PDB file of C-alpha atoms in Angstrom:
ATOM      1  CA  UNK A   1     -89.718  33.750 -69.679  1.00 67.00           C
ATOM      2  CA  UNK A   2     -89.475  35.278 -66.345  1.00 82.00           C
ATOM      3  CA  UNK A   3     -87.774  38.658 -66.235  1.00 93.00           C
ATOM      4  CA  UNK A   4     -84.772  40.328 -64.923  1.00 96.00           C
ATOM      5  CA  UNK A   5     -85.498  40.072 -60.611  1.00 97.00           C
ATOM      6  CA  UNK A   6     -83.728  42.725 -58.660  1.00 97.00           C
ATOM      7  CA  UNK A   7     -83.612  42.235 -54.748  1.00 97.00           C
ATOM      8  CA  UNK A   8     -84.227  43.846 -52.446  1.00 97.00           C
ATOM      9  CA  UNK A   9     -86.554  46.599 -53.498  1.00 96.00           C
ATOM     10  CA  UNK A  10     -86.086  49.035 -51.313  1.00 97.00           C
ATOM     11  CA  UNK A  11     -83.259  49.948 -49.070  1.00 96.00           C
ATOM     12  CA  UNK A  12     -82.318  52.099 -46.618  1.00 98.00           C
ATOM     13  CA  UNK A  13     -78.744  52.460 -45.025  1.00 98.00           C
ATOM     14  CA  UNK A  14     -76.706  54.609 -43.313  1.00 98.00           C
ATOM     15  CA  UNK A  15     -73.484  57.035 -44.271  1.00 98.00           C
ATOM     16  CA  UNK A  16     -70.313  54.811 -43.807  1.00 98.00           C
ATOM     17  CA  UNK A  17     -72.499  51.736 -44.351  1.00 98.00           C
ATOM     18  CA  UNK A  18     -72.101  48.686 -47.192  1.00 98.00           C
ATOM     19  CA  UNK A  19     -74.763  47.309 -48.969  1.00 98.00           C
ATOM     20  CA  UNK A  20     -74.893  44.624 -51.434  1.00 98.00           C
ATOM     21  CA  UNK A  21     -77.613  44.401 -54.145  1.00 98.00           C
ATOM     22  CA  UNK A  22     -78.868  41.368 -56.314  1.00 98.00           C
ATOM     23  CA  UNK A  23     -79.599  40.744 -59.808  1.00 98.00           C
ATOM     24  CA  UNK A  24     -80.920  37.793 -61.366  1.00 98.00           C
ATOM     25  CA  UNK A  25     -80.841  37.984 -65.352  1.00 97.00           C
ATOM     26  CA  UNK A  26     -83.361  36.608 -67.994  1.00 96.00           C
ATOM     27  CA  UNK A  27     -82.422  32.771 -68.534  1.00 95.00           C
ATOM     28  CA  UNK A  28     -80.110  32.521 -70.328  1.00 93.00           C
ATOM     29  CA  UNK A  29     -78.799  35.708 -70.998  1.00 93.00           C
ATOM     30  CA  UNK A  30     -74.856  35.837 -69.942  1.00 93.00           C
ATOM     31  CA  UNK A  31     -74.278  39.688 -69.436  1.00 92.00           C
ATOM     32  CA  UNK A  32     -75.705  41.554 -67.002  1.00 94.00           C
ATOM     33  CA  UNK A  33     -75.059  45.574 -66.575  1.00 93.00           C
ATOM     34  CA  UNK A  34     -75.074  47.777 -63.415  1.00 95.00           C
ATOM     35  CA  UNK A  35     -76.556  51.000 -63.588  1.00 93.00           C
ATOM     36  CA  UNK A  36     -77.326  54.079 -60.924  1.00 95.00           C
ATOM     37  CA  UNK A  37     -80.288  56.496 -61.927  1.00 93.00           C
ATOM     38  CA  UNK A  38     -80.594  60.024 -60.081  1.00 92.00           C
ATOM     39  CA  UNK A  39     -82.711  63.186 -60.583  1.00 87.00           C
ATOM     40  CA  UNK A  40     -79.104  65.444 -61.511  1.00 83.00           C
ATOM     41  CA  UNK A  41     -77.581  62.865 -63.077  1.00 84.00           C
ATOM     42  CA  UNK A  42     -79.656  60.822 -65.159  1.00 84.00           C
ATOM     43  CA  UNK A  43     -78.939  56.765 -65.964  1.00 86.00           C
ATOM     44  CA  UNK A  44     -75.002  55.979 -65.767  1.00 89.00           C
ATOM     45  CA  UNK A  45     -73.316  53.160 -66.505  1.00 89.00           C
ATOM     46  CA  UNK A  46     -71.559  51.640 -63.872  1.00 94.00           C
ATOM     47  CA  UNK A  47     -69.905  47.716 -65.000  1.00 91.00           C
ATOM     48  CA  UNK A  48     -71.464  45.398 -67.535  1.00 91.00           C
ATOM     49  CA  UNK A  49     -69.827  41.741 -66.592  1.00 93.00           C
ATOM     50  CA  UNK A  50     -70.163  38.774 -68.907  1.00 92.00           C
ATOM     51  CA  UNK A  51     -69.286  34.917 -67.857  1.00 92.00           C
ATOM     52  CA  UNK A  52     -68.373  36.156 -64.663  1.00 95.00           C
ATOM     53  CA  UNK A  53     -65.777  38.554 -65.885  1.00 94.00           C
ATOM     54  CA  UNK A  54     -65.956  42.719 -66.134  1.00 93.00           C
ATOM     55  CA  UNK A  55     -65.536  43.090 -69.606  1.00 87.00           C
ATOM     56  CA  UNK A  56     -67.043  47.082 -69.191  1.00 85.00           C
ATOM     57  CA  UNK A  57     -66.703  49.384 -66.192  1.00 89.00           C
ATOM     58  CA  UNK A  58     -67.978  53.381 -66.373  1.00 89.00           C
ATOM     59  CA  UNK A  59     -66.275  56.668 -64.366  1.00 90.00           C
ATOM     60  CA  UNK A  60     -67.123  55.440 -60.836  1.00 95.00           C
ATOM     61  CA  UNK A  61     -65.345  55.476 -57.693  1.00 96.00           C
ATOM     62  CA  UNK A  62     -63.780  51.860 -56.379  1.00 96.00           C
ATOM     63  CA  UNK A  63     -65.855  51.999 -53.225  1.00 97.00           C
ATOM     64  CA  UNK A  64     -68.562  50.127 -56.373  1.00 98.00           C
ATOM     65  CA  UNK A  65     -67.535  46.994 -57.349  1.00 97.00           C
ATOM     66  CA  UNK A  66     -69.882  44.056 -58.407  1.00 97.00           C
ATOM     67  CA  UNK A  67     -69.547  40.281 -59.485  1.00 97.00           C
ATOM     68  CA  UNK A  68     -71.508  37.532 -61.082  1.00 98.00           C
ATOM     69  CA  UNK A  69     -71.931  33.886 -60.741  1.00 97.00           C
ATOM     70  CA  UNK A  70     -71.785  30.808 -63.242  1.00 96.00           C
ATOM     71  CA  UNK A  71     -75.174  30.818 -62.316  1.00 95.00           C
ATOM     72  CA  UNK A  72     -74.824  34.711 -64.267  1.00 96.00           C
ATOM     73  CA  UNK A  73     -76.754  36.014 -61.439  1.00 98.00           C
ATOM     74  CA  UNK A  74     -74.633  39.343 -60.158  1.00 98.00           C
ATOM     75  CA  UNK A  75     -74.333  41.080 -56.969  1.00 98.00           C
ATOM     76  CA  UNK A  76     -73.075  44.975 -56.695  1.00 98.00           C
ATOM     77  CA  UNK A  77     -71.601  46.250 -53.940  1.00 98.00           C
ATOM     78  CA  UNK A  78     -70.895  49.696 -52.645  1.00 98.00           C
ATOM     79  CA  UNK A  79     -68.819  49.914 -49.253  1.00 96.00           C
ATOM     80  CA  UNK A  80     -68.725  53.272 -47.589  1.00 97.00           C
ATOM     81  CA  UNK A  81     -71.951  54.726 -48.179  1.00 98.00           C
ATOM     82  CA  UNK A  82     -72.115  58.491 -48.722  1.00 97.00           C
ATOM     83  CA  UNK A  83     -75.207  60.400 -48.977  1.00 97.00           C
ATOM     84  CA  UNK A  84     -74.597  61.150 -52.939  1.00 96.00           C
ATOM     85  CA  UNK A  85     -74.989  57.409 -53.406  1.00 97.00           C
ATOM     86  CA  UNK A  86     -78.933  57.237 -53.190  1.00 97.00           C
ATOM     87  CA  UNK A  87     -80.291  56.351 -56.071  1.00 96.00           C
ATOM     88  CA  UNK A  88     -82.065  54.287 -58.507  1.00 96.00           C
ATOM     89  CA  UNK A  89     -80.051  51.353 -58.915  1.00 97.00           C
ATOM     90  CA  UNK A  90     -81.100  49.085 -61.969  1.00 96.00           C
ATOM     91  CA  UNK A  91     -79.395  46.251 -63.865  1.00 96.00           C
ATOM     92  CA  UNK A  92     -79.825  44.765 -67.178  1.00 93.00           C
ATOM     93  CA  UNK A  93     -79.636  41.617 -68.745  1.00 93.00           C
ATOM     94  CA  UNK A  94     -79.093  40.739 -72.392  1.00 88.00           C
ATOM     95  CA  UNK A  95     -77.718  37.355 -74.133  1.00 85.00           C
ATOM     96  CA  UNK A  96     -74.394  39.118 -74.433  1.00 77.00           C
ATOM     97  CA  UNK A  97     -72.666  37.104 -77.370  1.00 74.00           C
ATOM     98  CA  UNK A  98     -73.139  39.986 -80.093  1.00 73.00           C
ATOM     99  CA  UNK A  99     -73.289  43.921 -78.803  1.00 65.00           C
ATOM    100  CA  UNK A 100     -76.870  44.715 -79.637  1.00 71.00           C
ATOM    101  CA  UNK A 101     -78.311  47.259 -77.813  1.00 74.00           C
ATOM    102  CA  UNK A 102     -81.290  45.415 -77.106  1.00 84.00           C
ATOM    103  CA  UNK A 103     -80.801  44.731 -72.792  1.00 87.00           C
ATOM    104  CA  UNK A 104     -83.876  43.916 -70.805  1.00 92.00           C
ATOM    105  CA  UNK A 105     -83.487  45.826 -67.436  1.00 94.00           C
ATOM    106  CA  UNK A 106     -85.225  45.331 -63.980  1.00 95.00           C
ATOM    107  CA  UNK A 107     -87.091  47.194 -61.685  1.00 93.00           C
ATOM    108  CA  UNK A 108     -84.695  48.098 -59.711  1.00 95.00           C
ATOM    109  CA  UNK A 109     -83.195  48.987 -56.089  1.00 97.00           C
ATOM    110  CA  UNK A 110     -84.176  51.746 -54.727  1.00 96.00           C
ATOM    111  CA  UNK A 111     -81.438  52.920 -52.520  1.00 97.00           C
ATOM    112  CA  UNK A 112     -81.662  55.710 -49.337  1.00 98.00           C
ATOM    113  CA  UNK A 113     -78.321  56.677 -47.593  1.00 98.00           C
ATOM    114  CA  UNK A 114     -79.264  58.998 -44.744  1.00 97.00           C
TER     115      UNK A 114
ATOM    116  CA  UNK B   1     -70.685  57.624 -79.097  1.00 58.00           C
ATOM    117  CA  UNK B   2     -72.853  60.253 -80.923  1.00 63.00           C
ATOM    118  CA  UNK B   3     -74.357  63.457 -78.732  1.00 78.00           C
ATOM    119  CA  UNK B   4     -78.300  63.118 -79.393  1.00 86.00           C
ATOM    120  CA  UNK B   5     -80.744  66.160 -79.118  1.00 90.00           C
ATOM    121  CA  UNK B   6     -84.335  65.417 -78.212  1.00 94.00           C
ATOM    122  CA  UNK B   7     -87.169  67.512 -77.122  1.00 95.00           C
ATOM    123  CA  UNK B   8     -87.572  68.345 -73.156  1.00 93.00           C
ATOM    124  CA  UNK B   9     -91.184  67.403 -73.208  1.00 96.00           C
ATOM    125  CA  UNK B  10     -94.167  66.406 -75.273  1.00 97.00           C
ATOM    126  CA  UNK B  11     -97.854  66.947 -74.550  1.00 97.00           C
ATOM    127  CA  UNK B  12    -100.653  64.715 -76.651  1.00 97.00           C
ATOM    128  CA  UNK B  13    -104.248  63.056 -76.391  1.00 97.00           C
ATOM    129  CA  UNK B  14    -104.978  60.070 -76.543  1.00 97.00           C
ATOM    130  CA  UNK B  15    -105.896  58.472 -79.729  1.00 97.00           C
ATOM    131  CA  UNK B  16    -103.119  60.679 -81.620  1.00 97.00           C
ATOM    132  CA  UNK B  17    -100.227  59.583 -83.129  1.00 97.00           C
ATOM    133  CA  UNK B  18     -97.248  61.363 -82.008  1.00 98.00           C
ATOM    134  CA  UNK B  19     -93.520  62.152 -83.469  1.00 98.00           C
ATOM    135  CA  UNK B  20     -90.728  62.226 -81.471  1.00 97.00           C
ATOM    136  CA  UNK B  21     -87.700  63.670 -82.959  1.00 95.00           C
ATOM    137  CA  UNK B  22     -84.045  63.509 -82.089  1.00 93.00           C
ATOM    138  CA  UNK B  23     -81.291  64.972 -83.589  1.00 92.00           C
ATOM    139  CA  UNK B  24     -77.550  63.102 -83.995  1.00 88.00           C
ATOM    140  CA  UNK B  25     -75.567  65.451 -86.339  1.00 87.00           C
ATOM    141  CA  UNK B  26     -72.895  63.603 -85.397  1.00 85.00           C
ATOM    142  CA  UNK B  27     -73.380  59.738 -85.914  1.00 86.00           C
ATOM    143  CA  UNK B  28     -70.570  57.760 -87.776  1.00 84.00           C
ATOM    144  CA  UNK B  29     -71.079  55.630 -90.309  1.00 85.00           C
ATOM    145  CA  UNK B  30     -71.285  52.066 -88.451  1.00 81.00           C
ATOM    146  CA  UNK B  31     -73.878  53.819 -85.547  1.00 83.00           C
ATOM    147  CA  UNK B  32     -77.085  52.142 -84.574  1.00 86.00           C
ATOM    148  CA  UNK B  33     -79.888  53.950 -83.633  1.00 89.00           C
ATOM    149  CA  UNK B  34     -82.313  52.621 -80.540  1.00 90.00           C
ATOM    150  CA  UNK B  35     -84.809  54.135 -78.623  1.00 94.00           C
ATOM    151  CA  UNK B  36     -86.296  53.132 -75.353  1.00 94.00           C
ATOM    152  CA  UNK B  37     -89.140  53.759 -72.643  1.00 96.00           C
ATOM    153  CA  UNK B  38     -89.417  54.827 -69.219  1.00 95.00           C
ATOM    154  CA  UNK B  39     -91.579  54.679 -66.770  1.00 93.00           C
ATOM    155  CA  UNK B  40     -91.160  56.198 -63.276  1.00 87.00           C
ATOM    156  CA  UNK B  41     -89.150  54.163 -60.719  1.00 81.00           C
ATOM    157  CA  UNK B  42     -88.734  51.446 -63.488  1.00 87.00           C
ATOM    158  CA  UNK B  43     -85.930  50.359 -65.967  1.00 91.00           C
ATOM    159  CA  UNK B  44     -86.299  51.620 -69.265  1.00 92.00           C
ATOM    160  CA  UNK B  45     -87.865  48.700 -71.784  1.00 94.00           C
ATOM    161  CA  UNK B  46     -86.336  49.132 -75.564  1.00 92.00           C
ATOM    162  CA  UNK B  47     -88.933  49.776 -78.051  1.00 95.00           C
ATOM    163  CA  UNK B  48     -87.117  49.760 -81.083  1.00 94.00           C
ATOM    164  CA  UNK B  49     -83.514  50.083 -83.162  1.00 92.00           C
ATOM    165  CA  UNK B  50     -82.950  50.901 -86.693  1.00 92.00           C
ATOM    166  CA  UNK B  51     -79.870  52.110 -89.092  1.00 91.00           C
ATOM    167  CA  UNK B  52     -81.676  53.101 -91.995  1.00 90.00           C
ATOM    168  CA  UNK B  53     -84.745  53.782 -93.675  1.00 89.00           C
ATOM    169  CA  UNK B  54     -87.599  52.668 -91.665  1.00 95.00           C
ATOM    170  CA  UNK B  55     -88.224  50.042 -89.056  1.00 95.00           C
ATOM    171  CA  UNK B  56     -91.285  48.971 -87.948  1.00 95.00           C
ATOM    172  CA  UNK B  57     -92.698  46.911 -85.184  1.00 95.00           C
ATOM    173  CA  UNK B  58     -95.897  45.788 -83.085  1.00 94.00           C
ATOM    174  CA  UNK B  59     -95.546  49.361 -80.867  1.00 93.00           C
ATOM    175  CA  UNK B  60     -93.738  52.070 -82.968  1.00 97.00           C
ATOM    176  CA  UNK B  61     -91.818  52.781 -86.417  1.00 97.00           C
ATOM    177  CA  UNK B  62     -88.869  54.402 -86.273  1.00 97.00           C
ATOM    178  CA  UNK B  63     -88.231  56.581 -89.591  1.00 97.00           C
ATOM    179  CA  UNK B  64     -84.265  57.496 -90.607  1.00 96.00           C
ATOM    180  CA  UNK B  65     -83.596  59.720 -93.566  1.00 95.00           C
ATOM    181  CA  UNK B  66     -80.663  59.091 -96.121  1.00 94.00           C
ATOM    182  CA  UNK B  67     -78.360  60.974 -94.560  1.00 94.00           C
ATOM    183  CA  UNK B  68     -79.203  59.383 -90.637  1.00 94.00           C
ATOM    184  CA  UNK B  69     -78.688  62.967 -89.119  1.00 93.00           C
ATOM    185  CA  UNK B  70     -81.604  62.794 -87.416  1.00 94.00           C
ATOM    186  CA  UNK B  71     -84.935  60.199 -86.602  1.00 95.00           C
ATOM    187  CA  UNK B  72     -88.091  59.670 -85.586  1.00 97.00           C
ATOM    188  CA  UNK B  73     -89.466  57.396 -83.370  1.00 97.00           C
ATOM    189  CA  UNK B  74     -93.842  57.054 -83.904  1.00 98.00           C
ATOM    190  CA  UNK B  75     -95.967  56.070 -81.643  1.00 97.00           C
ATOM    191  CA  UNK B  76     -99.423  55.451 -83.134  1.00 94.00           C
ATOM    192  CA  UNK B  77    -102.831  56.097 -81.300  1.00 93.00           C
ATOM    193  CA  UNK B  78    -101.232  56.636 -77.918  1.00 97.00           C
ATOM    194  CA  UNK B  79    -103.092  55.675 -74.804  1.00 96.00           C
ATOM    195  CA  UNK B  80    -102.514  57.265 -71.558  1.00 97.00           C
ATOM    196  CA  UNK B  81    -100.346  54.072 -70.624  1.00 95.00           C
ATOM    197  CA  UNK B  82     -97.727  55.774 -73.147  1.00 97.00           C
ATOM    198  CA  UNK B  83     -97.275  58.568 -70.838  1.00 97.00           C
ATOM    199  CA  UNK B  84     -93.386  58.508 -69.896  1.00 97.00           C
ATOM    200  CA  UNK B  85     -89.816  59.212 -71.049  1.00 96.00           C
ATOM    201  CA  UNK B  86     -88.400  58.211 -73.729  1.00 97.00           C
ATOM    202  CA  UNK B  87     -84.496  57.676 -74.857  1.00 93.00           C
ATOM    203  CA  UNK B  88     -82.807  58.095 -77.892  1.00 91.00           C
ATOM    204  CA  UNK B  89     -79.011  56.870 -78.601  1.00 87.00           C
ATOM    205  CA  UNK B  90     -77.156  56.285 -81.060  1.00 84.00           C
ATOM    206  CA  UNK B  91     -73.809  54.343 -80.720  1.00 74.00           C
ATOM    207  CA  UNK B  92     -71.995  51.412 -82.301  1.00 63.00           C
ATOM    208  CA  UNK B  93     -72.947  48.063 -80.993  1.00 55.00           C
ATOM    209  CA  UNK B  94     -70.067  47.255 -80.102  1.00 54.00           C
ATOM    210  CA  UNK B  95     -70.106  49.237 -76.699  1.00 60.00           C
ATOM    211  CA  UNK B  96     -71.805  46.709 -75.540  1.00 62.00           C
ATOM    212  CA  UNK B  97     -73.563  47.080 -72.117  1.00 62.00           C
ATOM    213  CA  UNK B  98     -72.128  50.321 -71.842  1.00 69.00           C
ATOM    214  CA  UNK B  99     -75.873  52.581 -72.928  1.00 72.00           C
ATOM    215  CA  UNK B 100     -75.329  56.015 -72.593  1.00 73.00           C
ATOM    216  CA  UNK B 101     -78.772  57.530 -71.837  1.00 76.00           C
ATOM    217  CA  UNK B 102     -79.129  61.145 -73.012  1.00 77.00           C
ATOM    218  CA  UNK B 103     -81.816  63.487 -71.012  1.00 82.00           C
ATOM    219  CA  UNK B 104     -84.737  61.635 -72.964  1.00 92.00           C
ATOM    220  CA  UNK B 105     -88.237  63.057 -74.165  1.00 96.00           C
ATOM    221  CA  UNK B 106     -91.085  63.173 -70.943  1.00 96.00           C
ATOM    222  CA  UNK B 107     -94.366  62.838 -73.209  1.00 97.00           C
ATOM    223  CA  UNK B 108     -97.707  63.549 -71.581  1.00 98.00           C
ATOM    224  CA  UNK B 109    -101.010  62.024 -72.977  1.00 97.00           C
ATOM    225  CA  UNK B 110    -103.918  63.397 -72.149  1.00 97.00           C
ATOM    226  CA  UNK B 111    -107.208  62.057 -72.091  1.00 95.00           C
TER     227      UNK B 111
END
């Protein structure tokens, strides 16, 4: 099976900026999670949706907000970018109908605010 | 979910097995426990999850004493490949796709 595809790669925006990034999930798997990786702050959770519905969200600001397809592919988006949002953005993918802790992430999005 | 302690960093050779401890004085009675691997700028892969006694599969064993306050992931014969960070937590599985990572374990293998 192919794994979890994260697009693009690499990104670089500017403060006050939007960006959207893309997740495709393992086939078959249903839920997909959202997380944001920096240096201070290590790996946070930001939304986990499931059958296009946010059934988990984490301690971040509205200006994230995300959404999946029936296709479970998700998109997160984060409108007015400020510098404190560059990071290591990575999703994860697991079947999603029990709670194991077994998820399958990507390689994620690099993201640069400047 | 439970507050895991785990060493800063690790150093090893190759060829050695190592031991990586972490502590959850805290864990309640229905907690998991799951490790998993990092490599720099990449998602962490799991390696393994137990609750009790000892798990084992085709890249580590992961050994839990009676009383779960503590476990130990193994990592036999590492290579330098192994080099990176690893995560312990311990949680109920029904958070779902909510993982709280703690600061993980950075082990270093040498050659």
């Amino acid at each position: 099976k192919a794994g979890v595809t994260q697009t693009p790669r690499y990104l670089i925006k500017t403060r006050g900026q939007q960006v959207t990034l893309s997740c495709s999930p393992i086939s078959g798997h249903r839920s997909v999670s959202w997380y944001q990786q920096t240096p201070g702050q290590g790996l946070q959770f930001l939304f986990e949706y499931f059958s296009e519905t946010q059934r988990n969200k984490g301690n971040f600001p509205g200006r994230f907000s995300g959404r999946q397809f029936s296709n479970s592919r998700s998109e997160m988006n984060v409108s007015t970018l400020e510098l404190g949002d560059s990071a290591l953005y990575l999703c994860a993918s697991r079947p999603g109908e029990t709670d194991s802790y077994e998820q399958y992430f990507g390689p994620g999005t690099r993201l640069t605010v400047t | 979910l439970a507050k895991t302690t785990q060493p800063i960093s690790m150093d090893s050779y190759e060829g050695q097995e190592v031991n990586i401890t972490c502590s959850h004085n805290n864990i309640a009675t229905n907690d998991y426990i799951t490790w998993y691997q990092q490599f720099p700028s990449q998602g962490p892969r799991f390696i393994i999850q137990g609750y009790k006694t000892k798990v084992t599969n085709e890249v580590a064993s992961l050994f839990i004493p009676a009383d779960r306050k503590s476990s130990t992931l193994s990592l036999p014969r590492v290579s330098l490949s192994d080099t990176a960070v690893y995560y312990c937590l311990v949680g109920v599985t029904n958070q779902g796709g909510k993982l709280i990572f703690g600061q993980g374990t950075e082990l270093s293998v040498k050659p």
